[in-house]
Amino acid sequence: MELKRVVVTGLGAITPLGNDVASTWEAAINGKSGAGPITHFDASKFKTQFACEVKNFNAADHIDRKKLRQLDLYAQYALVASRQAIEDSGLEQASNLDRNRVGVIVSSGIGGLHTFEEEAGYYAKNEENGPKFNPFFIPKMIADIASGHVSMEYGYHGPNYGIVSACASSNNAIIDAFNLIRLGKADAFVTGGAEAAIFPAGVGGFNSMHALSTRNDSPETASRPFSKSRDGFVMGEGGVVLVLEELEHAKARGAKIYAEVVGGGMSADAHHITATHPEGLGAKLAMQMALDDAGMKPEDIDYINVHGTSTPVGDVSEVKAIVDLFGDAAYKLNISSTKSMTGHLLGATGAMEAMFSILAVQNDIVPPTINHEEGDDDENIDYSLNFTFNKAQKRPVRAALSNAFGFGGHNATVIVKKYEA
C-alpha cells in the first residue's frame, strides 16, 4: 500500500507570547519571555508565584455567552486556536468538502483542572445542604471535550478524540492524525493541544514535587534549559492547533503549504512515573523510530526543538540521547528549547513546539534558547553542541525534529521538512 503524503496547511495559536501565530513567532525569534507574576489566583503563599500565562485574552470576544458556560479555560484556548488554524488553512472555503473525512484530535494532558477546583470548592462550602453541582461540571472537565466542541462547531464527522499522555499528548495527537491521513482514513485533521493548569492545584501539585522553578525574584529568566543554575520548569498555558491535510486534497483546492509531516516515533521509558530514563533510552528510541518512519538519516535533520524543560535531570538525559543517536551529525545541527520563552505548556507543549519547528523550516530561522548564563558542571551536557543560546540563528532548515516527553515515560517525536513538489 502506498502511503499518502501529509502537509500542514493551517496554524492557530493562543500562547504566553501572543494570541495568534504571527505575534507568537515574532516574540520567539526575538527571544522574548512570556513569564510574569501569576494573575489567575493569589499565589503569594505558594513556593512558585509566577508562570507563563496567556495575556489579554477575553474569551467573550470570541465565544458567545451561552457557549462559554460550557467551556473550561483549556477548551476556550483550544476552540479559538482551532478557529484560527481552520481559517488560516482555507479548509472551509474548499468546494465539495467531505466533512465525513475531516477529523479532530485536540489533546490535553490534564483537561479542565480549573473547573474541577471550582466544583470541589463549591461542594465543600455546601456540605450541610447536600451536594449540588453544575450540570456542565463533567463535560467541562474531561480532557477530550475540546475535540468534541471543534467537531460540533464545524460539522466534522471524521475520527474525533483526545489523547492523554501527559506532556507528550499533543505530539501523539499530531502523529495519530498524520498516520490516519496517510493511510487514507481521512482527508484532513484539526489537531494539536491545549492546557490551562495555572491554578492552585496545578501550581501546588507541581511545587510539592519540586518540579517548578522558584525564581520568584526574576520570572523572565527562570526558565533556563541547559544552564547550570536551572532549578525547574516554568508552567505555561494556551492552545496550539495545526491543520494537517492529504497532499493531493490540499493541492486540488490551491491551499498554501507550510511544510510536510514525514515521520513520527513513539516509545516508553518504562523507568519511573515522573523522571526520564537517565540515559535517555526512551527518547533515543522515539527519535530513531521517527527517522526510520521518515526514511531519513541523522544528517538530514538541521534543527531539533528539544523537550528541554529546564530541569536538572531531564535536560541531561535528552542531550545524551541526541549525542548517542546522531553522533557526528549532532554537532552540525541546531538545538533549542523554546520553553525558555513559552514555559512548559504541558499537554499543549508538543503542538507549540511542532509549530515552531514548522515555522523554522518555512523561514530558515532557528528560535533561541534564552536565559543561558553558564554551562553545567555535569560533563554529560556537551556544550560543543549548538544550543542556539540567547539569539535566533538564520540557517537553512531542510528538516526539523520536535521532541515531547511526559510523566509515565511517554515519548513522542515528530519530524517535518520543507515541502517539495
XYZ file of C-alpha atoms in Angstrom:
421
model
C 0.000 0.000 0.000
C 1.381 3.382 -0.998
C 1.197 5.859 1.851
C -0.208 9.296 1.106
C 1.770 12.463 1.763
C 0.670 14.803 4.549
C 1.197 18.561 4.650
C 0.491 21.395 7.073
C -1.966 23.921 5.659
C -3.091 25.852 8.745
C -1.796 27.080 12.108
C -3.501 28.660 15.107
C -2.119 29.735 18.471
C -3.103 31.275 21.808
C 0.150 31.375 23.786
C 2.077 33.201 26.507
C 3.908 35.052 23.708
C 0.871 36.184 21.715
C -2.712 35.443 20.810
C -2.008 34.413 17.243
C 0.726 32.668 15.274
C 2.409 35.804 13.911
C 2.891 37.529 17.270
C 3.976 34.284 18.929
C 6.589 33.610 16.248
C 7.883 37.202 16.264
C 8.339 37.109 20.040
C 10.088 33.737 19.849
C 12.653 34.693 17.235
C 13.350 37.868 19.217
C 13.948 35.906 22.405
C 11.075 37.316 24.459
C 9.976 35.667 27.690
C 6.302 35.099 28.419
C 6.842 34.736 32.172
C 5.481 37.023 34.864
C 3.645 37.050 38.213
C 0.590 34.783 38.361
C -2.677 36.682 37.906
C -5.174 33.786 37.693
C -5.205 33.472 41.502
C -3.443 34.787 44.597
C -0.167 32.873 44.585
C 1.509 34.911 47.335
C 1.730 31.918 49.685
C 2.974 29.467 47.058
C 6.617 28.497 46.587
C 6.273 29.490 42.937
C 4.464 32.769 42.293
C 4.977 33.172 38.545
C 4.162 31.411 35.297
C 3.840 31.957 31.552
C 0.189 32.979 31.338
C -1.784 33.879 28.229
C -2.269 37.644 28.223
C -5.071 39.949 27.069
C -7.343 37.045 26.225
C -11.030 37.771 26.724
C -12.992 34.682 25.787
C -16.197 36.705 25.445
C -14.646 38.469 22.455
C -14.551 35.121 20.646
C -17.256 32.890 22.107
C -20.893 33.709 22.837
C -22.066 33.676 26.453
C -24.210 30.560 26.169
C -21.355 28.536 24.685
C -18.860 29.972 27.140
C -20.740 28.420 30.071
C -19.862 25.005 28.660
C -16.127 25.579 28.255
C -13.273 25.289 30.715
C -10.432 27.709 30.015
C -8.368 24.987 28.326
C -11.205 24.298 25.887
C -11.610 28.030 25.225
C -7.967 28.178 24.160
C -8.425 25.067 22.035
C -11.536 26.339 20.265
C -10.124 29.770 19.432
C -6.800 28.314 18.232
C -8.730 25.776 16.116
C -10.769 28.544 14.523
C -7.559 30.393 13.662
C -5.986 27.279 12.129
C -9.079 26.398 10.095
C -9.402 29.958 8.817
C -5.698 30.060 8.001
C -5.974 26.806 6.056
C -8.962 27.945 3.978
C -10.445 24.489 4.536
C -13.958 25.837 4.997
C -13.793 27.505 1.590
C -13.000 24.224 -0.160
C -15.616 23.242 -2.713
C -17.288 19.879 -2.065
C -15.542 19.417 1.292
C -16.417 15.941 2.575
C -16.992 16.587 6.280
C -17.123 12.843 6.919
C -13.408 12.775 6.071
C -12.266 15.640 8.303
C -11.313 14.634 11.846
C -10.332 16.377 15.067
C -7.732 15.284 17.625
C -7.045 18.106 20.078
C -5.413 16.773 23.223
C -4.813 17.886 26.797
C -2.623 16.408 29.472
C -4.891 17.401 32.356
C -8.116 18.852 30.970
C -10.433 21.094 32.967
C -8.454 21.458 36.170
C -9.941 24.864 36.975
C -13.466 23.505 36.583
C -12.634 20.635 38.927
C -11.246 23.065 41.507
C -14.308 25.283 41.313
C -16.748 22.411 41.745
C -14.784 20.727 44.544
C -14.634 24.051 46.392
C -18.349 24.648 45.857
C -19.198 21.242 47.276
C -17.017 21.816 50.332
C -18.902 25.059 51.043
C -22.301 23.390 50.718
C -21.872 20.140 52.592
C -24.619 20.975 55.103
C -27.186 21.355 52.343
C -26.035 18.301 50.450
C -24.161 18.079 47.142
C -25.068 20.468 44.375
C -23.011 20.506 41.211
C -23.073 22.487 38.000
C -24.623 20.308 35.248
C -21.716 21.285 32.997
C -19.152 20.052 35.546
C -18.269 16.744 33.899
C -18.451 17.809 30.234
C -16.362 20.918 31.013
C -13.722 18.948 32.893
C -13.000 15.936 30.697
C -9.843 16.063 28.598
C -11.431 15.028 25.298
C -14.137 17.667 25.173
C -12.163 20.284 23.229
C -12.127 17.968 20.213
C -15.852 17.470 20.577
C -16.555 21.203 20.557
C -14.428 21.776 17.451
C -16.141 18.972 15.551
C -19.596 20.205 16.560
C -18.869 23.773 15.513
C -17.741 22.751 12.026
C -19.715 19.572 11.470
C -16.603 17.439 11.036
C -17.713 13.802 11.266
C -14.309 12.133 10.876
C -12.380 10.484 13.737
C -12.751 12.596 16.872
C -10.977 12.110 20.192
C -8.327 13.417 22.556
C -5.121 11.700 23.611
C -3.852 11.880 27.190
C -0.145 11.123 27.530
C 0.881 13.949 29.857
C 3.306 16.332 28.168
C 3.513 14.138 25.054
C -0.243 14.419 24.453
C -0.296 16.827 21.525
C 2.667 15.215 19.773
C 0.748 11.940 19.992
C -2.279 13.746 18.554
C -0.255 15.015 15.595
C 1.221 11.560 14.973
C -2.210 9.910 15.019
C -3.617 12.498 12.629
C -0.605 12.083 10.347
C -0.977 8.298 10.286
C -4.733 8.314 9.685
C -4.362 10.676 6.738
C -1.512 8.812 5.092
C -3.409 5.538 5.489
C -6.305 7.095 3.595
C -8.715 7.175 6.547
C -9.263 10.944 6.319
C -8.530 13.916 4.053
C -7.696 16.382 6.822
C -7.351 16.732 10.573
C -7.563 19.596 13.012
C -5.002 18.560 15.613
C -2.910 19.895 18.463
C -3.341 20.555 22.157
C -4.476 22.930 24.880
C -3.838 23.321 28.589
C -4.830 25.703 31.393
C -3.429 24.478 34.699
C -2.077 27.695 36.242
C -4.384 27.416 39.216
C -3.808 26.395 42.860
C -3.982 22.630 42.281
C -1.654 22.792 39.290
C 0.976 25.065 40.819
C 0.695 23.496 44.267
C 0.861 19.985 42.894
C 3.986 20.586 40.849
C 5.534 22.556 43.738
C 5.075 19.561 46.013
C 7.114 17.514 43.540
C 9.857 20.165 43.464
C 9.354 20.341 39.703
C 8.849 24.102 39.303
C 11.398 26.877 39.377
C 11.089 29.088 42.457
C 12.990 32.040 40.994
C 10.301 34.490 42.121
C 12.652 37.466 42.009
C 13.254 37.062 38.264
C 10.410 35.238 36.464
C 11.575 36.234 32.971
C 14.892 34.428 33.460
C 13.596 31.438 35.416
C 13.295 29.010 32.504
C 16.923 28.370 31.595
C 17.377 24.992 29.924
C 20.911 23.570 29.872
C 22.233 26.258 32.238
C 23.992 25.355 35.457
C 21.559 27.380 37.592
C 18.358 25.779 36.252
C 16.042 24.839 39.100
C 12.867 23.512 37.471
C 10.359 24.284 34.763
C 8.055 27.291 34.422
C 4.405 26.424 33.868
C 2.760 27.755 30.717
C -0.730 27.632 29.225
C -2.514 28.071 25.916
C -3.614 26.213 22.835
C -1.879 25.456 19.523
C -3.611 23.750 16.615
C -2.480 22.562 13.177
C -4.472 21.611 10.111
C -2.914 18.537 8.511
C -4.086 17.590 5.054
C -3.507 14.938 2.424
C -1.268 16.484 -0.224
C -3.459 15.950 -3.279
C -6.505 17.212 -1.374
C -4.586 20.373 -0.452
C -3.261 20.879 -3.980
C -6.689 20.424 -5.520
C -8.026 23.406 -3.622
C -4.897 25.530 -4.044
C -4.011 25.561 -0.349
C -0.812 27.147 0.867
C 1.582 24.617 2.358
C 3.787 25.405 5.348
C 5.718 22.139 5.474
C 5.367 18.394 5.104
C 4.994 15.984 8.025
C 7.187 12.989 7.264
C 7.695 10.941 10.410
C 6.537 10.129 13.904
C 8.039 7.981 16.631
C 6.626 6.859 19.982
C 8.180 4.939 22.854
C 8.095 4.333 26.608
C 10.890 4.814 29.124
C 9.437 2.018 31.297
C 11.525 3.536 34.068
C 9.803 5.935 36.515
C 6.465 7.704 36.978
C 7.971 11.197 36.564
C 11.709 11.025 35.851
C 13.085 10.428 32.379
C 15.438 7.499 31.850
C 18.865 8.782 32.954
C 20.497 7.572 29.740
C 17.682 8.881 27.557
C 16.885 5.431 26.188
C 13.206 6.121 25.523
C 13.957 9.484 23.952
C 16.560 7.925 21.689
C 14.151 5.190 20.620
C 11.376 7.684 19.767
C 13.770 9.786 17.672
C 15.140 6.702 15.913
C 11.621 5.488 15.126
C 10.700 8.905 13.724
C 13.783 8.932 11.500
C 13.044 5.400 10.294
C 9.423 6.332 9.649
C 10.532 9.320 7.574
C 13.202 7.332 5.730
C 15.779 9.834 6.922
C 19.238 9.732 8.420
C 20.550 11.861 11.325
C 22.437 14.099 8.919
C 19.167 15.025 7.197
C 17.991 16.941 10.287
C 19.053 20.585 10.654
C 17.145 21.540 13.802
C 15.898 19.796 16.941
C 13.308 21.523 19.090
C 14.100 19.675 22.296
C 11.755 18.930 25.178
C 14.289 20.876 27.278
C 12.217 21.728 30.350
C 14.982 23.336 32.444
C 15.077 20.524 34.998
C 18.406 19.185 36.272
C 17.820 15.559 35.231
C 15.669 15.916 32.115
C 17.998 18.235 30.229
C 20.957 15.896 30.720
C 19.172 12.750 29.580
C 17.856 14.355 26.384
C 21.315 15.591 25.414
C 22.703 12.100 25.992
C 20.043 10.663 23.699
C 20.798 13.179 20.936
C 24.558 12.670 21.032
C 24.196 8.901 21.195
C 21.803 8.724 18.242
C 23.072 11.494 15.989
C 26.809 11.022 16.512
C 28.877 13.459 14.440
C 25.702 14.877 12.867
C 24.677 16.247 16.290
C 27.413 18.877 16.009
C 26.185 20.178 12.654
C 22.590 20.891 13.597
C 20.942 23.493 15.820
C 19.219 22.649 19.085
C 16.919 24.945 21.012
C 14.400 24.841 23.815
C 11.603 27.312 23.152
C 10.289 26.512 26.654
C 12.849 29.064 27.800
C 10.382 31.628 26.393
C 6.943 29.992 26.494
C 7.302 27.954 29.635
C 6.044 24.377 29.666
C 2.516 24.102 28.228
C 2.175 20.518 29.488
C -0.270 18.728 27.160
C -0.073 21.552 24.617
C 3.699 21.724 24.501
C 4.145 19.254 21.633
C 1.860 21.238 19.340
C 3.538 24.501 20.326
C 6.969 23.151 19.502
C 5.802 21.414 16.338
C 4.536 24.833 15.218
C 7.915 26.408 15.972
C 9.610 23.607 14.032
C 7.306 24.142 11.054
C 7.994 27.887 11.061
C 11.733 27.280 11.391
C 11.578 25.086 8.282
C 9.470 27.616 6.417
C 11.565 30.672 7.346
C 15.062 29.183 7.765
C 15.354 30.664 11.256
C 16.026 28.728 14.469
C 14.462 30.324 17.572
C 16.814 30.623 20.554
C 17.261 29.067 23.965
C 17.237 32.209 26.118
C 18.491 32.867 29.661
C 21.750 30.980 29.271
C 24.449 32.281 31.611
C 26.889 29.483 32.333
C 27.361 25.854 31.497
C 26.585 22.911 33.745
C 29.356 21.218 35.662
C 27.857 17.912 34.559
C 30.112 16.524 31.858
C 27.101 14.857 30.254
C 25.994 18.157 28.707
C 28.264 18.666 25.729
C 28.486 22.418 25.180
C 30.166 21.998 21.811
C 26.643 21.315 20.547
C 24.882 24.353 19.073
C 22.157 25.106 21.627
C 21.326 28.405 19.855
C 21.841 30.228 23.131
C 20.227 33.641 23.600
C 19.872 34.635 19.945
C 17.996 33.203 16.968
C 20.123 31.901 14.116
C 19.445 32.134 10.409
C 20.424 28.963 8.574
C 18.949 26.574 6.013
C 16.486 24.282 7.801
C 15.599 21.417 5.486
C 14.031 19.332 8.234
C 13.271 19.706 11.919
C 12.645 17.163 14.665
C 10.485 18.001 17.693
C 10.515 16.046 20.967
C 7.883 15.817 23.695
C 8.168 13.613 26.771
C 5.621 13.057 29.541
C 5.136 11.716 33.047
C 4.585 7.987 32.813
C 7.565 7.630 30.482
C 5.714 8.681 27.307
C 7.941 9.844 24.434
C 6.756 11.222 21.102
C 8.799 12.695 18.256
C 7.564 14.451 15.119
C 9.610 15.282 12.002
C 8.669 17.979 9.481
C 10.542 19.093 6.373
C 10.313 21.590 3.561
C 7.597 20.734 1.099
C 8.905 19.761 -2.337
C 6.507 19.087 -5.175
